[in-house]
mmCIF file of C-alpha atoms and ligand atoms in Angstrom:
data_model
loop_
_atom_site.group_PDB
_atom_site.id
_atom_site.type_symbol
_atom_site.label_atom_id
_atom_site.label_comp_id
_atom_site.label_asym_id
_atom_site.label_seq_id
_atom_site.Cartn_x
_atom_site.Cartn_y
_atom_site.Cartn_z
ATOM 1 C CA MET A 9 69.703 146.166 121.317
ATOM 2 C CA THR A 10 66.051 145.193 120.977
ATOM 3 C CA THR A 11 65.432 141.482 121.198
ATOM 4 C CA MET A 12 62.521 139.251 120.205
ATOM 5 C CA LYS A 13 61.471 135.638 120.622
ATOM 6 C CA ALA A 14 62.251 133.146 117.855
ATOM 7 C CA VAL A 15 62.216 129.389 117.190
ATOM 8 C CA VAL A 16 65.836 128.587 116.417
ATOM 9 C CA HIS A 17 67.457 125.606 114.685
ATOM 10 C CA THR A 18 70.429 125.288 117.070
ATOM 11 C CA ALA A 19 72.053 121.995 115.996
ATOM 12 C CA TYR A 20 71.394 118.963 113.765
ATOM 13 C CA LYS A 21 69.529 116.006 115.329
ATOM 14 C CA THR A 22 68.322 118.449 117.986
ATOM 15 C CA PHE A 23 64.806 119.732 118.652
ATOM 16 C CA PRO A 24 64.613 123.531 118.049
ATOM 17 C CA SER A 25 64.687 126.086 120.882
ATOM 18 C CA LEU A 26 62.541 129.096 121.651
ATOM 19 C CA LYS A 27 64.965 131.868 122.547
ATOM 20 C CA ASP A 28 65.677 135.585 122.503
ATOM 21 C CA VAL A 29 67.463 136.841 119.389
ATOM 22 C CA PRO A 30 68.203 140.375 118.124
ATOM 23 C CA LYS A 31 65.290 142.028 116.292
ATOM 24 C CA PRO A 32 66.508 142.275 112.670
ATOM 25 C CA THR A 33 66.931 145.468 110.668
ATOM 26 C CA PRO A 34 66.349 145.578 106.903
ATOM 27 C CA GLY A 35 69.421 146.139 104.727
ATOM 28 C CA PRO A 36 69.365 147.736 101.247
ATOM 29 C CA GLY A 37 66.653 146.132 99.102
ATOM 30 C CA GLU A 38 65.141 144.397 102.114
ATOM 31 C CA VAL A 39 61.914 144.802 104.072
ATOM 32 C CA LEU A 40 61.155 144.237 107.761
ATOM 33 C CA LEU A 41 57.802 142.534 108.353
ATOM 34 C CA LYS A 42 55.858 142.063 111.558
ATOM 35 C CA VAL A 43 55.025 138.351 111.307
ATOM 36 C CA ALA A 44 51.323 137.538 110.856
ATOM 37 C CA GLY A 45 51.644 133.757 110.502
ATOM 38 C CA ALA A 46 54.403 131.180 110.027
ATOM 39 C CA GLY A 47 53.520 127.634 108.981
ATOM 40 C CA ALA A 48 55.259 124.593 110.466
ATOM 41 C CA CYS A 49 56.338 122.509 107.472
ATOM 42 C CA HIS A 50 57.494 118.910 107.618
ATOM 43 C CA SER A 51 60.705 119.973 105.850
ATOM 44 C CA ASP A 52 61.694 121.708 109.097
ATOM 45 C CA VAL A 53 61.570 118.291 110.765
ATOM 46 C CA ALA A 54 63.942 116.982 108.090
ATOM 47 C CA ILE A 55 66.287 119.910 108.812
ATOM 48 C CA PHE A 56 66.493 119.514 112.580
ATOM 49 C CA ASP A 57 65.855 115.750 112.891
ATOM 50 C CA GLU A 58 67.204 114.020 109.807
ATOM 51 C CA PHE A 59 69.865 116.185 108.153
ATOM 52 C CA GLU A 60 73.399 116.017 109.491
ATOM 53 C CA GLU A 61 76.663 117.906 109.250
ATOM 54 C CA GLY A 62 78.006 117.938 105.683
ATOM 55 C CA LEU A 63 74.752 116.853 103.958
ATOM 56 C CA ASN A 64 73.501 120.338 103.111
ATOM 57 C CA PRO A 65 75.697 123.164 104.482
ATOM 58 C CA GLN A 66 73.024 125.736 103.562
ATOM 59 C CA MET A 67 70.965 124.419 106.491
ATOM 60 C CA ASP A 68 73.795 124.612 109.007
ATOM 61 C CA PRO A 69 72.675 126.095 112.345
ATOM 62 C CA GLU A 70 71.977 128.570 113.776
ATOM 63 C CA PHE A 71 69.046 130.291 112.143
ATOM 64 C CA THR A 72 65.386 130.997 112.892
ATOM 65 C CA LEU A 73 63.019 128.459 111.300
ATOM 66 C CA GLY A 74 59.885 129.377 109.323
ATOM 67 C CA HIS A 75 59.969 129.327 105.498
ATOM 68 C CA GLU A 76 56.187 129.732 105.070
ATOM 69 C CA THR A 77 55.507 133.228 106.316
ATOM 70 C CA SER A 78 53.158 136.168 105.986
ATOM 71 C CA GLY A 79 53.419 139.570 107.622
ATOM 72 C CA TRP A 80 52.725 143.275 107.645
ATOM 73 C CA VAL A 81 55.340 145.691 106.320
ATOM 74 C CA GLU A 82 56.962 147.513 109.217
ATOM 75 C CA GLU A 83 60.045 149.142 107.698
ATOM 76 C CA LEU A 84 61.578 149.525 104.237
ATOM 77 C CA GLY A 85 65.320 149.141 103.717
ATOM 78 C CA GLU A 86 67.325 151.578 101.603
ATOM 79 C CA GLY A 87 66.211 151.854 97.990
ATOM 80 C CA VAL A 88 63.005 149.783 98.335
ATOM 81 C CA LYS A 89 60.149 151.027 96.184
ATOM 82 C CA GLY A 90 56.711 149.654 95.328
ATOM 83 C CA ILE A 91 56.100 147.982 98.694
ATOM 84 C CA GLU A 92 53.314 149.426 100.809
ATOM 85 C CA HIS A 93 53.963 150.230 104.479
ATOM 86 C CA GLY A 94 51.464 148.390 106.750
ATOM 87 C CA ALA A 95 50.135 146.140 103.983
ATOM 88 C CA ALA A 96 50.095 142.314 104.237
ATOM 89 C CA TYR A 97 52.446 140.222 102.094
ATOM 90 C CA LEU A 98 53.484 136.601 101.726
ATOM 91 C CA ILE A 99 57.177 135.854 101.635
ATOM 92 C CA TYR A 100 58.386 133.811 98.668
ATOM 93 C CA GLY A 101 60.924 131.773 100.645
ATOM 94 C CA PRO A 102 63.622 130.740 98.159
ATOM 95 C CA VAL A 103 66.463 133.256 97.828
ATOM 96 C CA GLY A 104 68.926 132.737 94.993
ATOM 97 C CA CYS A 105 71.640 134.995 93.610
ATOM 98 C CA GLY A 106 68.942 137.117 91.934
ATOM 99 C CA VAL A 107 70.793 137.580 88.629
ATOM 100 C CA CYS A 108 71.145 134.147 86.949
ATOM 101 C CA ARG A 109 68.679 132.844 84.349
ATOM 102 C CA ALA A 110 66.628 130.863 86.893
ATOM 103 C CA CYS A 111 66.374 133.720 89.395
ATOM 104 C CA THR A 112 65.451 136.290 86.758
ATOM 105 C CA ARG A 113 62.491 134.158 85.707
ATOM 106 C CA GLY A 114 61.410 134.094 89.356
ATOM 107 C CA GLN A 115 62.616 130.562 90.014
ATOM 108 C CA ASP A 116 65.141 131.085 92.808
ATOM 109 C CA THR A 117 64.697 127.392 93.702
ATOM 110 C CA TYR A 118 66.887 126.479 90.736
ATOM 111 C CA CYS A 119 69.423 129.306 91.120
ATOM 112 C CA GLU A 120 72.454 128.510 88.979
ATOM 113 C CA ASN A 121 74.762 129.851 91.687
ATOM 114 C CA ALA A 122 73.117 127.959 94.572
ATOM 115 C CA ALA A 123 76.246 125.905 95.221
ATOM 116 C CA LYS A 124 78.160 129.098 96.058
ATOM 117 C CA MET A 125 75.554 130.400 98.501
ATOM 118 C CA ASP A 126 75.439 129.579 102.193
ATOM 119 C CA TYR A 127 71.638 129.689 102.477
ATOM 120 C CA ALA A 128 68.643 128.505 100.443
ATOM 121 C CA GLY A 129 66.037 130.978 101.592
ATOM 122 C CA VAL A 130 64.173 132.781 104.338
ATOM 123 C CA GLY A 131 63.883 130.205 107.140
ATOM 124 C CA LEU A 132 66.325 127.967 105.259
ATOM 125 C CA GLY A 133 69.712 129.296 106.272
ATOM 126 C CA LEU A 134 68.510 132.885 106.523
ATOM 127 C CA ASP A 135 66.431 133.746 109.600
ATOM 128 C CA GLY A 136 62.784 132.840 108.992
ATOM 129 C CA GLY A 137 59.296 133.697 110.184
ATOM 130 C CA MET A 138 58.995 131.739 113.458
ATOM 131 C CA ALA A 139 59.657 135.000 115.296
ATOM 132 C CA GLU A 140 58.047 138.327 116.021
ATOM 133 C CA TYR A 141 59.741 139.987 113.046
ATOM 134 C CA VAL A 142 61.415 138.814 109.860
ATOM 135 C CA VAL A 143 63.457 140.415 107.090
ATOM 136 C CA ALA A 144 63.016 139.432 103.431
ATOM 137 C CA PRO A 145 64.240 140.775 100.078
ATOM 138 C CA ALA A 146 61.646 143.164 98.594
ATOM 139 C CA ARG A 147 61.523 141.106 95.360
ATOM 140 C CA ASN A 148 60.292 138.110 97.412
ATOM 141 C CA LEU A 149 57.106 139.811 98.628
ATOM 142 C CA VAL A 150 53.736 138.868 97.134
ATOM 143 C CA PRO A 151 50.828 141.154 98.113
ATOM 144 C CA LEU A 152 47.902 139.527 99.910
ATOM 145 C CA GLY A 153 45.389 142.301 99.372
ATOM 146 C CA GLU A 154 42.391 141.998 101.650
ATOM 147 C CA VAL A 155 42.652 138.317 102.688
ATOM 148 C CA ASP A 156 43.502 137.325 106.279
ATOM 149 C CA PRO A 157 47.304 136.964 106.252
ATOM 150 C CA ILE A 158 47.323 134.418 109.107
ATOM 151 C CA ASP A 159 45.130 131.867 107.323
ATOM 152 C CA ALA A 160 46.997 132.621 104.086
ATOM 153 C CA ALA A 161 50.496 131.878 105.464
ATOM 154 C CA PRO A 162 50.516 128.204 104.307
ATOM 155 C CA LEU A 163 50.077 129.352 100.715
ATOM 156 C CA ALA A 164 53.797 130.201 100.664
ATOM 157 C CA ASP A 165 54.784 126.526 100.734
ATOM 158 C CA ALA A 166 51.849 124.148 101.358
ATOM 159 C CA GLY A 167 50.078 126.010 98.528
ATOM 160 C CA LEU A 168 52.944 126.835 96.168
ATOM 161 C CA THR A 169 54.697 123.445 96.207
ATOM 162 C CA PRO A 170 51.693 121.313 95.161
ATOM 163 C CA TYR A 171 50.640 124.065 92.717
ATOM 164 C CA HIS A 172 53.989 123.924 90.902
ATOM 165 C CA ALA A 173 53.966 120.104 90.851
ATOM 166 C CA ILE A 174 50.378 119.957 89.554
ATOM 167 C CA LYS A 175 50.816 122.732 86.976
ATOM 168 C CA LEU A 176 53.722 120.869 85.389
ATOM 169 C CA ALA A 177 51.596 117.694 85.284
ATOM 170 C CA LEU A 178 48.522 119.343 83.716
ATOM 171 C CA PRO A 179 49.226 118.004 80.193
ATOM 172 C CA HIS A 180 48.711 114.514 81.653
ATOM 173 C CA LEU A 181 45.364 115.471 83.203
ATOM 174 C CA ASN A 182 44.000 117.428 80.281
ATOM 175 C CA GLY A 183 40.857 115.776 78.839
ATOM 176 C CA GLY A 184 38.135 113.447 80.027
ATOM 177 C CA GLY A 185 38.560 110.198 81.935
ATOM 178 C CA LYS A 186 41.760 111.192 83.715
ATOM 179 C CA PHE A 187 42.869 110.040 87.181
ATOM 180 C CA ALA A 188 45.153 111.708 89.700
ATOM 181 C CA LEU A 189 46.624 110.067 92.802
ATOM 182 C CA VAL A 190 47.557 112.047 95.935
ATOM 183 C CA ILE A 191 49.656 110.260 98.569
ATOM 184 C CA GLY A 192 50.001 111.958 101.977
ATOM 185 C CA LEU A 193 47.182 114.258 103.059
ATOM 186 C CA GLY A 194 48.926 116.641 105.456
ATOM 187 C CA GLY A 195 49.736 120.323 105.005
ATOM 188 C CA LEU A 196 50.671 119.997 101.322
ATOM 189 C CA GLY A 197 48.497 117.066 100.246
ATOM 190 C CA LEU A 198 45.155 118.527 101.327
ATOM 191 C CA VAL A 199 45.867 121.723 99.404
ATOM 192 C CA GLY A 200 47.008 119.536 96.496
ATOM 193 C CA VAL A 201 43.575 117.873 96.368
ATOM 194 C CA GLN A 202 41.920 121.313 96.199
ATOM 195 C CA ILE A 203 44.239 122.512 93.425
ATOM 196 C CA LEU A 204 43.550 119.361 91.375
ATOM 197 C CA LYS A 205 39.822 119.896 91.871
ATOM 198 C CA ALA A 206 40.039 123.513 90.720
ATOM 199 C CA LEU A 207 42.397 123.050 87.751
ATOM 200 C CA THR A 208 41.380 119.663 86.326
ATOM 201 C CA GLY A 209 38.386 117.428 85.717
ATOM 202 C CA ALA A 210 40.341 114.384 86.880
ATOM 203 C CA THR A 211 38.984 111.848 89.343
ATOM 204 C CA ILE A 212 41.132 112.275 92.442
ATOM 205 C CA ILE A 213 42.212 109.219 94.413
ATOM 206 C CA ALA A 214 43.821 109.980 97.776
ATOM 207 C CA THR A 215 45.523 108.016 100.514
ATOM 208 C CA ASP A 216 47.028 108.554 103.970
ATOM 209 C CA MET A 217 47.684 106.501 107.079
ATOM 210 C CA LYS A 218 45.338 108.722 109.074
ATOM 211 C CA GLU A 219 41.552 108.311 108.995
ATOM 212 C CA ASP A 220 40.857 111.992 109.719
ATOM 213 C CA ALA A 221 43.103 113.096 106.863
ATOM 214 C CA MET A 222 41.268 110.783 104.459
ATOM 215 C CA ALA A 223 37.882 111.997 105.726
ATOM 216 C CA GLU A 224 39.002 115.562 105.016
ATOM 217 C CA ALA A 225 40.108 114.615 101.487
ATOM 218 C CA GLU A 226 36.715 113.007 100.860
ATOM 219 C CA LYS A 227 35.012 116.246 101.892
ATOM 220 C CA LEU A 228 37.176 117.969 99.289
ATOM 221 C CA GLY A 229 35.936 115.575 96.609
ATOM 222 C CA ALA A 230 38.518 112.781 96.546
ATOM 223 C CA ILE A 231 37.904 109.029 96.555
ATOM 224 C CA THR A 232 40.069 107.541 99.303
ATOM 225 C CA VAL A 233 41.833 104.191 99.413
ATOM 226 C CA PRO A 234 43.556 103.122 102.638
ATOM 227 C CA GLY A 235 47.120 101.803 102.603
ATOM 228 C CA GLY A 236 48.060 98.202 103.199
ATOM 229 C CA GLU A 237 47.253 95.008 101.363
ATOM 230 C CA GLY A 238 45.190 95.400 98.209
ATOM 231 C CA GLN A 239 45.821 99.133 97.885
ATOM 232 C CA VAL A 240 47.443 98.956 94.449
ATOM 233 C CA GLU A 241 44.731 96.629 93.128
ATOM 234 C CA ARG A 242 41.970 98.906 94.456
ATOM 235 C CA ILE A 243 43.515 102.007 92.838
ATOM 236 C CA LEU A 244 43.937 100.181 89.519
ATOM 237 C CA GLU A 245 40.326 98.979 89.734
ATOM 238 C CA ILE A 246 39.054 102.567 90.181
ATOM 239 C CA THR A 247 40.939 103.581 87.027
ATOM 240 C CA GLY A 248 39.412 100.698 85.052
ATOM 241 C CA GLY A 249 42.757 98.931 85.046
ATOM 242 C CA LYS A 250 44.806 101.536 83.156
ATOM 243 C CA GLY A 251 46.373 103.263 86.144
ATOM 244 C CA VAL A 252 46.602 106.921 87.150
ATOM 245 C CA ASP A 253 47.650 109.632 84.706
ATOM 246 C CA ALA A 254 49.449 111.700 87.329
ATOM 247 C CA ALA A 255 50.550 110.822 90.859
ATOM 248 C CA PHE A 256 51.769 113.240 93.519
ATOM 249 C CA ASP A 257 53.657 111.714 96.420
ATOM 250 C CA PHE A 258 53.758 114.066 99.404
ATOM 251 C CA VAL A 259 55.529 111.458 101.552
ATOM 252 C CA GLY A 260 58.264 110.158 99.289
ATOM 253 C CA VAL A 261 59.401 107.110 101.247
ATOM 254 C CA GLY A 262 60.325 103.892 99.412
ATOM 255 C CA ALA A 263 56.870 102.365 99.948
ATOM 256 C CA THR A 264 54.925 105.367 98.641
ATOM 257 C CA VAL A 265 57.152 105.799 95.582
ATOM 258 C CA LYS A 266 56.500 102.116 94.869
ATOM 259 C CA THR A 267 52.731 102.570 95.256
ATOM 260 C CA ALA A 268 52.852 105.498 92.830
ATOM 261 C CA MET A 269 54.920 103.602 90.268
ATOM 262 C CA ASP A 270 52.847 100.405 90.629
ATOM 263 C CA THR A 271 49.636 102.350 89.901
ATOM 264 C CA ALA A 272 51.037 104.625 87.176
ATOM 265 C CA ALA A 273 49.517 104.427 83.695
ATOM 266 C CA ARG A 274 51.603 104.335 80.532
ATOM 267 C CA GLN A 275 52.745 107.858 79.600
ATOM 268 C CA SER A 276 51.871 109.143 83.050
ATOM 269 C CA ARG A 277 53.824 111.438 85.343
ATOM 270 C CA VAL A 278 54.789 110.577 88.911
ATOM 271 C CA THR A 279 55.958 113.573 90.919
ATOM 272 C CA ILE A 280 57.785 113.008 94.197
ATOM 273 C CA VAL A 281 57.402 116.007 96.492
ATOM 274 C CA GLY A 282 58.004 114.422 99.912
ATOM 275 C CA ILE A 283 61.639 114.192 100.887
ATOM 276 C CA GLY A 284 61.277 110.945 102.824
ATOM 277 C CA ASN A 285 63.589 108.899 100.630
ATOM 278 C CA LEU A 286 67.253 109.768 100.682
ATOM 279 C CA SER A 287 68.329 106.349 99.400
ATOM 280 C CA PRO A 288 68.251 105.042 95.783
ATOM 281 C CA TYR A 289 65.089 103.859 94.033
ATOM 282 C CA GLU A 290 65.186 100.575 92.138
ATOM 283 C CA TRP A 291 64.102 100.794 88.532
ATOM 284 C CA ALA A 292 63.715 98.051 85.964
ATOM 285 C CA PHE A 293 62.794 98.316 82.269
ATOM 286 C CA LEU A 294 60.247 95.530 82.420
ATOM 287 C CA GLY A 295 57.465 96.241 84.885
ATOM 288 C CA THR A 296 57.791 100.003 84.529
ATOM 289 C CA PRO A 297 54.981 101.500 82.419
ATOM 290 C CA TYR A 298 56.240 102.803 79.067
ATOM 291 C CA GLU A 299 57.008 106.523 79.059
ATOM 292 C CA ALA A 300 55.971 106.972 82.690
ATOM 293 C CA GLU A 301 57.945 109.973 83.938
ATOM 294 C CA LEU A 302 59.352 109.887 87.468
ATOM 295 C CA VAL A 303 60.362 113.357 88.636
ATOM 296 C CA SER A 304 61.095 115.182 91.835
ATOM 297 C CA THR A 305 60.211 118.823 92.272
ATOM 298 C CA TYR A 306 61.155 121.666 94.565
ATOM 299 C CA TRP A 307 58.784 124.467 95.684
ATOM 300 C CA GLY A 308 57.768 126.856 92.847
ATOM 301 C CA THR A 309 58.284 130.256 91.247
ATOM 302 C CA VAL A 310 57.397 133.663 92.626
ATOM 303 C CA GLU A 311 54.990 134.177 89.705
ATOM 304 C CA GLU A 312 53.211 130.957 90.653
ATOM 305 C CA LEU A 313 52.878 132.247 94.212
ATOM 306 C CA HIS A 314 50.911 135.200 92.803
ATOM 307 C CA GLU A 315 48.672 132.662 91.025
ATOM 308 C CA VAL A 316 48.191 130.675 94.252
ATOM 309 C CA VAL A 317 47.127 133.873 96.042
ATOM 310 C CA ASP A 318 44.654 134.514 93.211
ATOM 311 C CA MET A 319 43.179 131.019 93.693
ATOM 312 C CA TYR A 320 42.910 131.645 97.433
ATOM 313 C CA ALA A 321 41.196 135.001 96.922
ATOM 314 C CA ALA A 322 38.782 133.305 94.499
ATOM 315 C CA GLY A 323 37.868 130.718 97.178
ATOM 316 C CA GLN A 324 39.302 127.793 95.191
ATOM 317 C CA ILE A 325 41.743 126.700 97.886
ATOM 318 C CA SER A 326 41.769 127.115 101.617
ATOM 319 C CA PRO A 327 44.438 125.488 103.781
ATOM 320 C CA GLN A 328 43.217 123.848 106.994
ATOM 321 C CA VAL A 329 44.848 125.982 109.660
ATOM 322 C CA THR A 330 45.273 125.484 113.411
ATOM 323 C CA ARG A 331 46.710 128.552 115.140
ATOM 324 C CA TYR A 332 49.416 128.410 117.826
ATOM 325 C CA SER A 333 51.030 131.243 119.769
ATOM 326 C CA LEU A 334 54.812 131.653 119.515
ATOM 327 C CA ASP A 335 55.074 130.306 123.078
ATOM 328 C CA ASP A 336 53.343 127.105 121.883
ATOM 329 C CA ALA A 337 55.409 126.773 118.682
ATOM 330 C CA LEU A 338 57.557 123.945 120.041
ATOM 331 C CA GLU A 339 54.405 122.039 120.980
ATOM 332 C CA ALA A 340 53.226 122.367 117.366
ATOM 333 C CA TYR A 341 56.577 121.044 116.090
ATOM 334 C CA GLN A 342 56.382 118.118 118.524
ATOM 335 C CA LEU A 343 52.917 117.215 117.181
ATOM 336 C CA LEU A 344 54.315 117.435 113.635
ATOM 337 C CA VAL A 345 57.215 115.128 114.574
ATOM 338 C CA ASP A 346 54.751 112.683 116.153
ATOM 339 C CA GLY A 347 52.457 112.752 113.102
ATOM 340 C CA LYS A 348 49.592 114.070 115.230
ATOM 341 C CA LEU A 349 48.822 117.297 113.373
ATOM 342 C CA SER A 350 45.984 117.660 110.882
ATOM 343 C CA GLY A 351 46.322 120.199 108.099
ATOM 344 C CA ARG A 352 48.759 122.991 108.925
ATOM 345 C CA ALA A 353 49.922 124.476 112.234
ATOM 346 C CA VAL A 354 50.425 128.217 111.850
ATOM 347 C CA ILE A 355 52.400 130.100 114.493
ATOM 348 C CA VAL A 356 50.893 133.481 115.278
ATOM 349 C CA PRO A 357 53.449 135.604 117.191
ATOM 350 C CA HIS A 358 51.235 138.643 117.760
ATOM 351 C CA GLY A 359 48.123 137.166 119.360
ATOM 352 C CA LYS A 360 45.828 134.534 117.896
ATOM 353 C CA LYS A 361 43.049 137.101 117.263
HETATM 354 P P1 LIG B 30 52.702 116.686 106.927
HETATM 355 O O1 LIG B 30 53.369 116.042 108.081
HETATM 356 O O2 LIG B 30 51.796 117.828 107.151
HETATM 357 O O3 LIG B 30 51.875 115.591 106.095
HETATM 358 C C1 LIG B 30 52.377 114.344 105.774
HETATM 359 C C2 LIG B 30 51.180 113.394 105.641
HETATM 360 O O4 LIG B 30 51.639 112.170 105.089
HETATM 361 C C3 LIG B 30 50.526 113.065 106.974
HETATM 362 O O5 LIG B 30 49.116 113.246 106.870
HETATM 363 C C4 LIG B 30 50.898 111.610 107.224
HETATM 364 O O6 LIG B 30 49.905 110.885 107.935
HETATM 365 C C5 LIG B 30 51.039 111.100 105.817
HETATM 366 N N1 LIG B 30 51.914 109.917 105.689
HETATM 367 C C6 LIG B 30 53.110 109.704 106.297
HETATM 368 N N2 LIG B 30 53.611 108.516 105.916
HETATM 369 C C7 LIG B 30 52.730 107.972 105.050
HETATM 370 C C8 LIG B 30 52.683 106.767 104.310
HETATM 371 N N3 LIG B 30 53.681 105.852 104.380
HETATM 372 N N4 LIG B 30 51.623 106.532 103.501
HETATM 373 C C9 LIG B 30 50.614 107.439 103.407
HETATM 374 N N5 LIG B 30 50.601 108.608 104.095
HETATM 375 C C10 LIG B 30 51.638 108.859 104.901
HETATM 376 O O7 LIG B 30 53.873 117.094 105.917
HETATM 377 P P2 LIG B 30 53.896 118.290 104.840
HETATM 378 O O8 LIG B 30 54.361 119.520 105.516
HETATM 379 O O9 LIG B 30 52.645 118.277 104.066
HETATM 380 O O10 LIG B 30 55.097 117.821 103.916
HETATM 381 C C11 LIG B 30 54.983 116.638 103.131
HETATM 382 C C12 LIG B 30 56.336 116.260 102.564
HETATM 383 O O11 LIG B 30 56.715 117.198 101.552
HETATM 384 C C13 LIG B 30 57.481 116.277 103.578
HETATM 385 O O12 LIG B 30 58.393 115.242 103.229
HETATM 386 C C14 LIG B 30 58.145 117.611 103.340
HETATM 387 O O13 LIG B 30 59.478 117.643 103.768
HETATM 388 C C15 LIG B 30 58.015 117.695 101.839
HETATM 389 N N6 LIG B 30 58.103 119.031 101.244
HETATM 390 C C16 LIG B 30 58.726 119.084 100.048
HETATM 391 C C17 LIG B 30 58.785 120.280 99.372
HETATM 392 C C18 LIG B 30 59.429 120.341 98.035
HETATM 393 O O14 LIG B 30 59.590 121.425 97.505
HETATM 394 N N7 LIG B 30 59.796 119.216 97.445
HETATM 395 C C19 LIG B 30 58.214 121.441 99.934
HETATM 396 C C20 LIG B 30 57.552 121.341 101.165
HETATM 397 C C21 LIG B 30 57.483 120.116 101.814
HETATM 398 ZN ZN1 LIG B 31 58.406 123.646 103.403
#
């Protein structure tokens, strides 16, 4: 048996391990990829640090982490057609039943049979991309063309998730004099600022606890407002008092949801992307802006991932990537846990180039 190195989720409330696992072989309809890059997403921290037995059985250990992966096609499983050997692809991570209404429109995230499945996707129950090789269903592959697949790896989640959230909010940002708020300027949030810039004419207000993250957002064209006392007032002042037309919360803890709702305009849309809040949110009729929508959202569709790749190829978005070897993957996760990473850490198993 050939083995390979992989970053494995071994138990809940336990830091992952780098260990030897069997090199996978592609089954019917599947493709084996040599991993180019695998992004370290904060959701992985939720899986190994915050989730516990019984909360979400699809994430039960053991499996290889890495749900934000790119790679080169190494081997085609039985019956696979239309995938080019040697070419670079992104993996669309969510894997649903493949035949329900949601899956057939390319939205495996909302698979109608999800409750009956014991995994949520590649790197989420199924073995993921934090390894030398990974297997994915052929229908989950999105061609990368000529772009560098290592720098493009974050598109699979840090690109797709804000893209989906922003696309659904576009009706609120359509027209002049609109304001968007981005909370949390890490892997997802910094790409979110770029997508807002490319798709809307809105004034973008951004906030984070970290100075360097805010400086980066300013370079991308956002106005930044630090957290703490006076933050809500300052944001309202920038909007001329009316509030923001769309807010995107890439943290999602009680305090950030409150900031978003306290600065929301009437008829606005507040999208919670960060999974920081697993306890109830308090809502009251008075004090909540009329017709302000409060929604959560999960990842995106495979068609949208094609659109994100198009934006990347056109130079409209470019994730901030720091490369780590597979041997240094645990160090990257530790920095993510400690809140010390900027942009996205991408694990590069076959040499950093
Ligand atoms: P990240 O660690 O790269 O970035 C998080 C950023 O938020 C950091 O810059 C941090 O300084 C900042 N931050 C933390 N607490 C803050 C606060 N109270 N106020 C302001 N800023 C604060 O994380 P990421 O990988 O970009 O993921 C962001 C969130 O989105 C995570 O909760 C992750 O689990 C979630 N996520 C959700 C989906 C989805 O489909 N809903 C998909 C991917 C990630
Ligand atoms: Zn993720």
